[in-house]
Short mmCIF file of C-alpha atoms in Angstrom, two decimals:
data_model
loop_
_atom_site.label_atom_id
_atom_site.label_comp_id
_atom_site.label_asym_id
_atom_site.label_seq_id
_atom_site.Cartn_x
_atom_site.Cartn_y
_atom_site.Cartn_z
CA MET A 1 155.83 -16.71 5.29
CA ASP A 2 152.30 -16.72 3.68
CA SER A 3 152.14 -13.67 1.25
CA ARG A 4 148.37 -14.30 0.70
CA LEU A 5 147.19 -12.98 3.99
CA ARG A 6 144.34 -10.30 3.91
CA SER A 7 145.59 -6.74 4.66
CA VAL A 8 143.38 -4.53 6.92
CA GLY A 9 143.97 -0.89 7.06
CA VAL A 10 143.10 0.48 10.46
CA LEU A 11 142.49 4.32 10.73
CA LEU A 12 143.10 5.60 14.10
CA ALA A 13 140.84 8.69 14.36
CA GLY A 14 140.28 8.85 18.23
CA GLY A 15 141.79 12.37 18.80
CA VAL A 16 139.56 15.33 19.73
CA GLY A 17 141.63 18.11 18.09
CA GLN A 18 142.63 20.20 21.25
CA ARG A 19 145.83 21.27 19.74
CA VAL A 20 144.17 22.38 16.47
CA GLY A 21 141.83 24.53 18.74
CA LEU A 22 138.61 23.33 17.24
CA ALA A 23 135.40 22.11 18.97
CA THR A 24 134.91 19.21 16.53
CA PRO A 25 137.50 16.31 16.08
CA LYS A 26 140.13 17.47 13.61
CA GLN A 27 139.48 14.36 11.41
CA LEU A 28 136.27 15.99 10.50
CA VAL A 29 137.66 19.26 9.42
CA GLU A 30 137.57 19.88 5.77
CA VAL A 31 140.74 20.31 3.92
CA ALA A 32 140.89 20.70 0.23
CA GLY A 33 137.20 20.06 -0.23
CA ARG A 34 137.09 16.81 1.99
CA THR A 35 137.04 16.12 5.66
CA ILE A 36 140.61 14.72 6.77
CA ILE A 37 139.25 11.38 7.51
CA GLU A 38 137.75 11.03 4.06
CA HIS A 39 141.04 11.76 2.30
CA SER A 40 142.51 8.96 4.27
CA LEU A 41 139.68 6.70 3.60
CA ALA A 42 139.99 7.26 -0.13
CA VAL A 43 143.56 6.41 -0.08
CA PHE A 44 143.10 2.98 1.54
CA GLU A 45 139.80 2.24 -0.29
CA ALA A 46 141.70 2.82 -3.68
CA ALA A 47 144.87 0.68 -2.69
CA PRO A 48 144.41 -2.72 -4.30
CA GLU A 49 146.70 -4.22 -1.51
CA ILE A 50 143.97 -3.40 1.11
CA ASP A 51 141.11 -5.93 1.62
CA GLU A 52 139.36 -4.18 4.68
CA ILE A 53 139.22 -1.01 6.49
CA VAL A 54 138.36 -0.48 10.16
CA VAL A 55 137.88 2.90 11.66
CA LEU A 56 138.53 3.90 15.18
CA MET A 57 136.71 7.11 15.91
CA THR A 58 136.24 9.60 18.73
CA PRO A 59 133.44 8.49 20.90
CA GLY A 60 130.18 10.47 19.91
CA TYR A 61 131.22 10.69 16.24
CA ALA A 62 131.05 7.30 14.89
CA ASP A 63 127.58 7.80 13.08
CA ARG A 64 129.09 10.82 11.36
CA VAL A 65 131.87 8.61 10.00
CA ARG A 66 129.31 5.92 9.04
CA GLU A 67 127.48 8.59 7.05
CA ILE A 68 130.79 9.68 5.17
CA VAL A 69 131.40 5.96 4.47
CA ALA A 70 128.05 5.53 2.95
CA GLU A 71 127.94 8.78 1.03
CA GLY A 72 131.37 8.14 -0.39
CA GLY A 73 130.80 4.50 -1.18
CA TYR A 74 133.78 3.18 0.89
CA CYS A 75 133.04 -0.56 0.38
CA LYS A 76 136.00 -1.76 2.24
CA VAL A 77 135.02 -0.39 5.56
CA SER A 78 133.78 -3.15 7.65
CA LYS A 79 133.55 -1.61 11.08
CA VAL A 80 133.66 1.90 12.71
CA VAL A 81 134.39 1.44 16.41
CA ASP A 82 134.63 3.94 19.29
CA GLY A 83 138.32 4.92 19.97
CA GLY A 84 139.96 4.95 23.35
CA THR A 85 141.44 7.87 25.35
CA SER A 86 145.02 7.27 24.13
CA ARG A 87 146.63 6.12 21.04
CA THR A 88 147.57 2.76 22.60
CA GLU A 89 143.99 2.18 23.87
CA SER A 90 142.46 2.90 20.42
CA THR A 91 144.92 0.41 18.75
CA TRP A 92 144.09 -2.26 21.41
CA ARG A 93 140.30 -1.67 20.67
CA ALA A 94 141.11 -2.14 16.95
CA LEU A 95 142.98 -5.41 17.70
CA LEU A 96 140.02 -6.78 19.59
CA ALA A 97 137.71 -5.91 16.70
CA LEU A 98 139.92 -7.70 14.21
CA GLY A 99 139.06 -11.38 15.38
CA ASP A 100 141.50 -13.98 15.59
CA GLU A 101 142.34 -14.82 11.81
CA GLU A 102 145.81 -13.92 10.99
CA CYS A 103 146.23 -11.06 8.84
CA ASN A 104 148.47 -7.97 8.05
CA VAL A 105 147.52 -5.00 9.99
CA LEU A 106 148.35 -1.25 8.72
CA LEU A 107 147.89 1.04 11.60
CA HIS A 108 147.45 4.73 10.26
CA ASP A 109 147.03 8.06 11.78
CA ALA A 110 143.64 9.25 10.09
CA VAL A 111 144.96 12.87 10.36
CA ARG A 112 147.77 11.94 7.92
CA PRO A 113 145.67 12.53 4.84
CA LEU A 114 148.22 12.77 2.38
CA LEU A 115 149.58 9.17 2.47
CA GLU A 116 150.85 8.19 -0.83
CA PRO A 117 149.55 4.87 -2.31
CA ARG A 118 153.18 3.69 -3.19
CA ILE A 119 153.75 3.75 0.78
CA ILE A 120 150.93 1.20 1.27
CA THR A 121 152.23 -1.02 -1.53
CA ALA A 122 155.70 -0.90 0.12
CA CYS A 123 154.40 -1.88 3.42
CA VAL A 124 152.35 -4.73 2.28
CA GLU A 125 155.13 -6.09 0.21
CA ALA A 126 157.61 -5.72 3.23
CA LEU A 127 155.21 -7.73 5.13
CA ARG A 128 155.52 -10.66 2.78
CA THR A 129 158.60 -11.30 4.51
CA ARG A 130 158.73 -9.41 7.82
CA THR A 131 156.22 -9.37 10.73
CA ALA A 132 156.80 -5.75 11.74
CA VAL A 133 157.27 -2.66 9.42
CA ASN A 134 157.48 1.21 10.03
CA VAL A 135 157.48 4.12 7.63
CA ALA A 136 160.06 6.73 8.36
CA ILE A 137 161.91 9.59 6.63
CA PRO A 138 165.36 10.87 7.23
CA SER A 139 165.70 13.77 9.75
CA SER A 140 166.52 17.04 8.01
CA ASP A 141 167.01 18.80 11.37
CA THR A 142 169.70 18.47 13.68
CA VAL A 143 168.64 16.98 16.90
CA LEU A 144 169.84 18.02 20.29
CA VAL A 145 169.80 16.48 23.58
CA ALA A 146 169.16 19.10 26.34
CA GLU A 147 170.33 19.05 29.80
CA PRO A 148 169.43 21.18 32.82
CA ALA A 149 171.87 24.30 33.17
CA PRO A 150 173.18 25.15 36.68
CA ASP A 151 171.69 28.49 36.75
CA GLY A 152 168.26 27.51 35.21
CA GLY A 153 167.07 26.83 31.63
CA GLU A 154 168.78 24.28 29.34
CA VAL A 155 172.07 23.64 27.65
CA ILE A 156 173.12 21.43 24.71
CA GLY A 157 174.17 17.98 26.38
CA GLU A 158 174.74 16.10 23.17
CA VAL A 159 174.30 16.57 19.29
CA LEU A 160 173.02 13.27 17.88
CA ASP A 161 174.35 11.79 14.62
CA ARG A 162 171.84 13.03 12.05
CA SER A 163 172.59 10.21 9.42
CA ARG A 164 171.11 7.62 11.62
CA LEU A 165 168.02 9.57 12.83
CA ARG A 166 164.72 9.01 11.22
CA ARG A 167 161.28 10.68 11.77
CA SER A 168 158.63 8.13 12.24
CA GLN A 169 155.40 8.22 10.33
CA THR A 170 152.52 5.72 9.71
CA PRO A 171 151.23 3.40 8.82
CA GLN A 172 152.82 1.16 11.33
CA CYS A 173 152.51 -2.42 10.07
CA PHE A 174 152.44 -5.77 11.69
CA ARG A 175 151.22 -9.36 11.56
CA LEU A 176 148.22 -9.51 13.71
CA SER A 177 149.60 -12.11 16.06
CA VAL A 178 152.78 -10.02 16.61
CA ILE A 179 151.08 -6.71 17.54
CA ARG A 180 148.45 -8.37 19.53
CA GLU A 181 151.08 -10.30 21.60
CA ALA A 182 152.78 -7.20 22.27
CA TYR A 183 149.83 -5.44 23.40
CA GLU A 184 148.62 -8.31 25.51
CA ARG A 185 151.97 -8.06 27.43
CA ALA A 186 151.48 -4.24 27.74
CA MET A 187 148.09 -4.55 29.11
CA ALA A 188 149.33 -7.16 31.70
CA ASP A 189 152.09 -4.66 32.89
CA PRO A 190 151.07 -2.63 35.71
CA GLY A 191 153.88 -0.11 34.74
CA PHE A 192 152.46 0.44 31.30
CA VAL A 193 149.79 2.91 32.44
CA ASP A 194 152.35 5.24 34.10
CA ARG A 195 154.68 4.88 31.23
CA PRO A 196 152.81 4.21 28.12
CA ALA A 197 154.39 3.95 24.58
CA THR A 198 153.75 6.75 22.20
CA ASP A 199 153.07 4.57 19.08
CA ASP A 200 152.71 0.84 18.22
CA CYS A 201 156.39 0.33 17.42
CA GLY A 202 157.19 1.45 20.75
CA VAL A 203 155.01 -1.24 22.23
CA VAL A 204 156.63 -3.87 20.07
CA LEU A 205 160.06 -2.57 20.94
CA ARG A 206 159.52 -2.73 24.69
CA TYR A 207 157.43 -6.03 24.82
CA LEU A 208 158.97 -8.03 21.86
CA PRO A 209 162.48 -6.77 21.82
CA ASP A 210 163.63 -9.70 19.62
CA VAL A 211 161.22 -8.71 16.82
CA PRO A 212 163.13 -6.39 14.20
CA ILE A 213 161.03 -3.67 12.91
CA HIS A 214 161.91 -3.17 9.12
CA LEU A 215 161.79 0.53 7.72
CA VAL A 216 160.27 1.52 4.52
CA PRO A 217 160.61 5.12 3.13
CA GLY A 218 157.96 7.52 3.88
CA SER A 219 157.30 10.99 2.28
CA GLU A 220 157.70 14.55 3.55
CA HIS A 221 154.18 15.09 2.36
CA ASN A 222 152.83 12.61 4.77
CA ILE A 223 152.29 15.16 7.44
CA LYS A 224 150.20 14.69 10.60
CA VAL A 225 147.69 17.51 11.04
CA THR A 226 148.37 18.40 14.73
CA HIS A 227 148.54 22.33 15.05
CA PRO A 228 146.42 24.92 13.28
CA ALA A 229 149.11 25.86 10.85
CA ASP A 230 149.01 22.22 9.69
CA LEU A 231 145.61 22.42 8.33
CA HIS A 232 146.86 25.24 5.85
CA ILE A 233 150.16 23.25 5.09
CA ALA A 234 147.91 20.34 4.13
CA ASP A 235 145.58 22.37 2.07
CA LEU A 236 148.38 23.86 0.17
CA LEU A 237 150.07 20.28 -0.39
CA PHE A 238 146.80 18.93 -1.80
CA ARG A 239 146.64 21.69 -4.29
CA LEU A 240 150.18 21.10 -5.66
CA PRO A 241 150.06 20.08 -9.22
CA ALA A 242 150.02 16.25 -9.32
CA ALA A 243 152.62 14.45 -11.47
CA VAL A 244 151.00 12.07 -13.99
CA PRO A 245 153.27 9.37 -15.23
CA ALA A 246 153.29 8.65 -18.93
CA GLY A 247 151.42 5.49 -19.50
CA ASP A 248 150.51 3.15 -22.46
CA ARG A 249 148.45 5.39 -24.59
CA GLY A 250 147.59 2.60 -26.58
CA ALA A 251 144.93 1.79 -23.70
CA LEU A 252 142.76 4.36 -25.40
CA ALA A 253 142.35 2.09 -28.53
CA GLY A 254 138.73 1.40 -28.94
CA GLY A 255 137.64 3.82 -26.53
CA SER A 256 135.29 6.95 -27.36
CA LEU A 257 136.28 10.65 -26.74
CA VAL A 258 134.34 13.89 -27.36
CA VAL A 259 136.51 16.96 -27.64
CA LEU A 260 134.54 20.10 -27.13
CA GLY A 261 136.17 23.53 -28.26
CA GLY A 262 138.10 24.71 -31.21
CA SER A 263 141.44 25.60 -29.45
CA GLU A 264 144.81 24.54 -30.85
CA VAL A 265 144.92 22.03 -27.82
CA ALA A 266 141.63 20.63 -28.62
CA GLY A 267 142.77 19.79 -32.24
CA GLU A 268 146.15 18.32 -31.01
CA VAL A 269 144.30 16.11 -28.33
CA ALA A 270 141.96 14.86 -31.03
CA ARG A 271 144.75 14.07 -33.41
CA GLN A 272 146.79 12.27 -30.92
CA ALA A 273 143.83 10.45 -29.51
CA ALA A 274 142.72 9.17 -32.92
CA ALA A 275 146.37 8.09 -33.61
CA CYS A 276 146.15 5.93 -30.57
CA GLY A 277 143.03 4.24 -31.92
CA ALA A 278 140.38 5.98 -30.09
CA GLY A 279 137.06 7.13 -31.68
CA VAL A 280 136.98 10.94 -31.61
CA ARG A 281 134.23 13.33 -32.09
CA THR A 282 135.28 16.86 -32.05
CA LEU A 283 132.66 19.56 -31.51
CA SER A 284 133.17 23.42 -31.92
CA ALA A 285 131.76 26.59 -32.85
CA ALA A 286 132.38 25.66 -36.46
CA ASP A 287 129.82 22.70 -35.99
CA GLY A 288 127.33 24.98 -34.28
CA VAL A 289 128.35 23.84 -30.74
CA ARG A 290 129.29 26.66 -28.34
CA VAL A 291 130.20 25.85 -24.91
CA GLU A 292 128.76 28.85 -23.58
CA GLU A 293 125.35 27.70 -24.66
CA PHE A 294 124.09 24.67 -22.58
CA ALA A 295 121.37 23.73 -24.98
CA SER A 296 123.71 23.35 -28.01
CA VAL A 297 126.29 21.13 -25.98
CA ALA A 298 123.47 19.01 -24.51
CA LYS A 299 122.01 18.33 -27.74
CA ALA A 300 125.35 17.46 -29.45
CA LEU A 301 126.01 14.95 -26.68
CA ASP A 302 122.66 13.66 -26.64
CA ASP A 303 123.00 12.83 -30.25
CA GLY A 304 126.21 10.86 -29.74
CA GLY A 305 125.08 8.58 -26.76
CA PRO A 306 127.63 7.24 -24.12
CA VAL A 307 131.06 8.10 -24.10
CA ASP A 308 134.31 7.31 -22.17
CA HIS A 309 135.87 10.69 -21.93
CA VAL A 310 134.87 14.29 -22.59
CA ILE A 311 137.53 16.84 -22.93
CA VAL A 312 136.64 20.55 -22.67
CA ALA A 313 139.42 22.71 -24.44
CA ALA A 314 137.58 25.97 -25.50
CA GLU A 315 139.27 29.34 -26.70
CA ALA A 316 139.15 32.31 -24.35
CA GLY A 317 140.74 35.03 -26.42
CA ASP A 318 143.51 37.22 -25.09
CA THR A 319 143.16 37.30 -21.17
CA ALA A 320 146.63 38.48 -20.66
CA GLY A 321 147.43 41.92 -18.97
CA GLY A 322 145.87 43.79 -16.16
CA LEU A 323 142.39 43.77 -15.27
CA ALA A 324 141.80 47.50 -15.61
CA GLY A 325 142.52 47.12 -19.34
CA VAL A 326 140.15 44.47 -19.97
CA GLY A 327 137.00 45.54 -21.89
CA GLY A 328 133.49 44.35 -20.65
CA GLU A 329 133.04 42.24 -23.64
CA LEU A 330 136.44 40.26 -23.44
CA LEU A 331 135.67 39.68 -19.77
CA ALA A 332 132.26 38.33 -20.37
CA ASP A 333 133.47 36.27 -23.18
CA ALA A 334 136.45 34.80 -21.35
CA VAL A 335 134.26 33.85 -18.17
CA ALA A 336 131.60 32.26 -20.55
CA ALA A 337 134.13 30.21 -22.47
CA VAL A 338 136.33 29.02 -19.56
CA HIS A 339 134.16 29.06 -16.40
CA LEU A 340 130.49 28.76 -17.77
CA GLY A 341 131.82 26.49 -20.61
CA ALA A 342 133.06 24.02 -18.03
CA LEU A 343 129.95 24.01 -16.10
CA ASN A 344 127.86 23.58 -19.12
CA ALA A 345 129.96 20.75 -20.56
CA ALA A 346 129.87 19.09 -17.05
CA ARG A 347 126.11 19.21 -16.83
CA ALA A 348 125.53 18.12 -20.41
CA ALA A 349 128.18 15.33 -20.37
CA ARG A 350 127.26 13.62 -16.96
CA PRO A 351 124.41 11.47 -18.25
CA HIS A 352 126.78 10.07 -20.89
CA LEU A 353 130.03 9.68 -19.23
CA ARG A 354 131.56 6.34 -18.43
CA GLU A 355 134.91 7.21 -17.27
CA SER A 356 136.31 10.83 -17.07
CA LEU A 357 135.93 14.50 -17.78
CA LEU A 358 138.97 16.68 -18.30
CA LEU A 359 138.71 20.46 -18.18
CA VAL A 360 141.54 22.11 -20.14
CA VAL A 361 142.33 25.86 -18.96
CA PRO A 362 143.49 27.82 -21.94
CA PRO A 363 146.79 29.73 -21.50
CA GLY A 364 146.99 33.19 -20.41
CA SER A 365 148.04 35.47 -17.44
CA GLY A 366 146.73 38.19 -15.29
CA ALA A 367 143.80 38.70 -12.99
CA LEU A 368 141.02 37.65 -15.41
CA HIS A 369 142.98 34.34 -16.47
CA GLU A 370 143.85 33.54 -12.89
CA SER A 371 140.39 34.02 -11.53
CA CYS A 372 138.87 31.73 -14.52
CA ALA A 373 141.51 29.08 -13.84
CA ALA A 374 140.93 29.11 -10.17
CA ALA A 375 137.18 28.84 -10.72
CA VAL A 376 137.68 25.71 -13.01
CA ALA A 377 140.18 24.28 -10.39
CA ALA A 378 137.55 24.62 -7.76
CA LEU A 379 134.89 23.03 -10.06
CA THR A 380 137.30 20.16 -10.81
CA ARG A 381 137.68 19.33 -7.08
CA ALA A 382 134.00 19.56 -6.14
CA LEU A 383 132.88 17.48 -9.25
CA ALA A 384 135.47 14.74 -8.42
CA ARG A 385 133.94 14.35 -5.07
CA GLU A 386 130.36 14.49 -6.35
CA TRP A 387 131.04 11.78 -9.03
CA ALA A 388 133.28 9.52 -7.25
CA ALA A 389 130.64 7.00 -6.07
CA ASP A 390 129.85 6.56 -9.65
CA GLY A 391 133.49 5.96 -10.59
CA ILE A 392 133.62 8.94 -12.73
CA ARG A 393 137.11 10.93 -12.60
CA VAL A 394 137.32 14.67 -13.05
CA ASN A 395 140.63 16.47 -13.64
CA CYS A 396 141.89 19.87 -14.83
CA VAL A 397 145.04 20.59 -17.07
CA ASN A 398 146.60 24.06 -17.34
CA THR A 399 147.78 24.61 -20.88
CA GLY A 400 151.51 24.98 -20.98
CA SER A 401 153.68 26.71 -23.59
CA SER A 402 153.20 23.76 -26.05
CA PRO A 403 149.83 22.41 -27.25
CA VAL A 404 151.70 19.06 -28.03
CA LEU A 405 152.79 18.54 -24.54
CA THR A 406 149.50 19.60 -23.11
CA ALA A 407 147.74 17.14 -25.30
CA GLN A 408 150.20 14.52 -24.27
CA THR A 409 149.66 15.27 -20.78
CA SER A 410 145.83 15.16 -21.38
CA LEU A 411 145.96 11.66 -22.66
CA ASP A 412 148.10 10.40 -19.81
CA ILE A 413 145.48 11.86 -17.36
CA LEU A 414 142.73 10.02 -19.37
CA ILE A 415 144.41 6.64 -18.92
CA SER A 416 145.60 7.19 -15.35
CA ASP A 417 143.46 6.71 -12.16
CA VAL A 418 143.93 10.11 -10.79
CA THR A 419 140.86 12.33 -9.99
CA GLY A 420 140.30 15.81 -8.55
CA GLN A 421 143.80 16.91 -9.76
CA VAL A 422 144.90 20.15 -11.39
CA ILE A 423 147.86 19.53 -13.55
CA ASP A 424 150.31 21.55 -15.26
CA GLY A 425 150.51 20.56 -18.89
CA GLY A 426 153.74 22.14 -19.58
CA VAL A 427 155.72 20.54 -16.73
CA ASP A 428 154.33 16.94 -15.99
CA ALA A 429 154.64 15.77 -19.63
CA ALA A 430 158.23 17.28 -20.13
#
């Protein structure tokens, strides 16, 4: 089979959000700082295996999606089409919009915003040798078949073998010719309206029963936002620390870094980056550069010119303990060094940045530390969205117990493609 076919991601976003209890479509609800549909768009846009994206949107809201596409710089989006009144009608409209040229089609629920890139990779790889692929995960629950009880209610009729049960997810993936033929047969069947399939694999199973549908592993995080509680679950999942795989830190060779701050982590980052062959400038209070003062940071960065990465790792004093025991001067210093320092560094660095900004939260505990860390995390996510169209990544790392591990994690973040992530420096590098 031809492995060089283009691959098209189709985002099915035709729902109206009735079960979530909202006046607007749930695809346009914000979760973790972005609309749900934008999270899904971003995954497909960043996937190297995807050549094109088509969006099926709730009628009346297509223009809003076009605005999101333009603002976010989602260059792979070729069409935004009105969806249908059902899942199968939306898919049929998508198939009509794709034209006649053979391709791989990945049909994805837009309200599954936590799709992992490795799932897209696995699906496209499977389509090299197969014509139908579904994403699924093992069932962790025992599934019962209920039967009517003689006196009303229900009783257990059968307990299914859990070892063979899978929970279906998306994307559901097909050669265009296969899924189109299945839908053409469905649309020609008068009985399909009264007994519609619940998803695209169901259409293929019913109308092309000889076509095997290969399974690839999904993820417990790949949830579908359906009910109000799902919005909160998705938000929490987005905020989980991301794992950053150790990469080839030699990729930093020849690059340029500015390390702002005089903390132990700042010194360790500078040492390790220099050992990898990067050109490193360190700027701290000893050099007359205080992150609390925008003018001094801006002047120092202006003098240095363009830079690949800026790392902010200032000291914040002792922020441990209860808030009641924190003096006014320590409170002001901690907020200035951590939160205001991050704001100043971001403002001053932006005109010169080519690749990424990394904000390092100093170690600590208690209310003061937690409030400063939360502010920097929120700033990280907001800047990542603001700067995404320009290709600038923004991340945050929480200092772990070891400055060496935190520095290693920091360098791994710099050479990765993650953005908008808050990462635990003491765990991910271990």
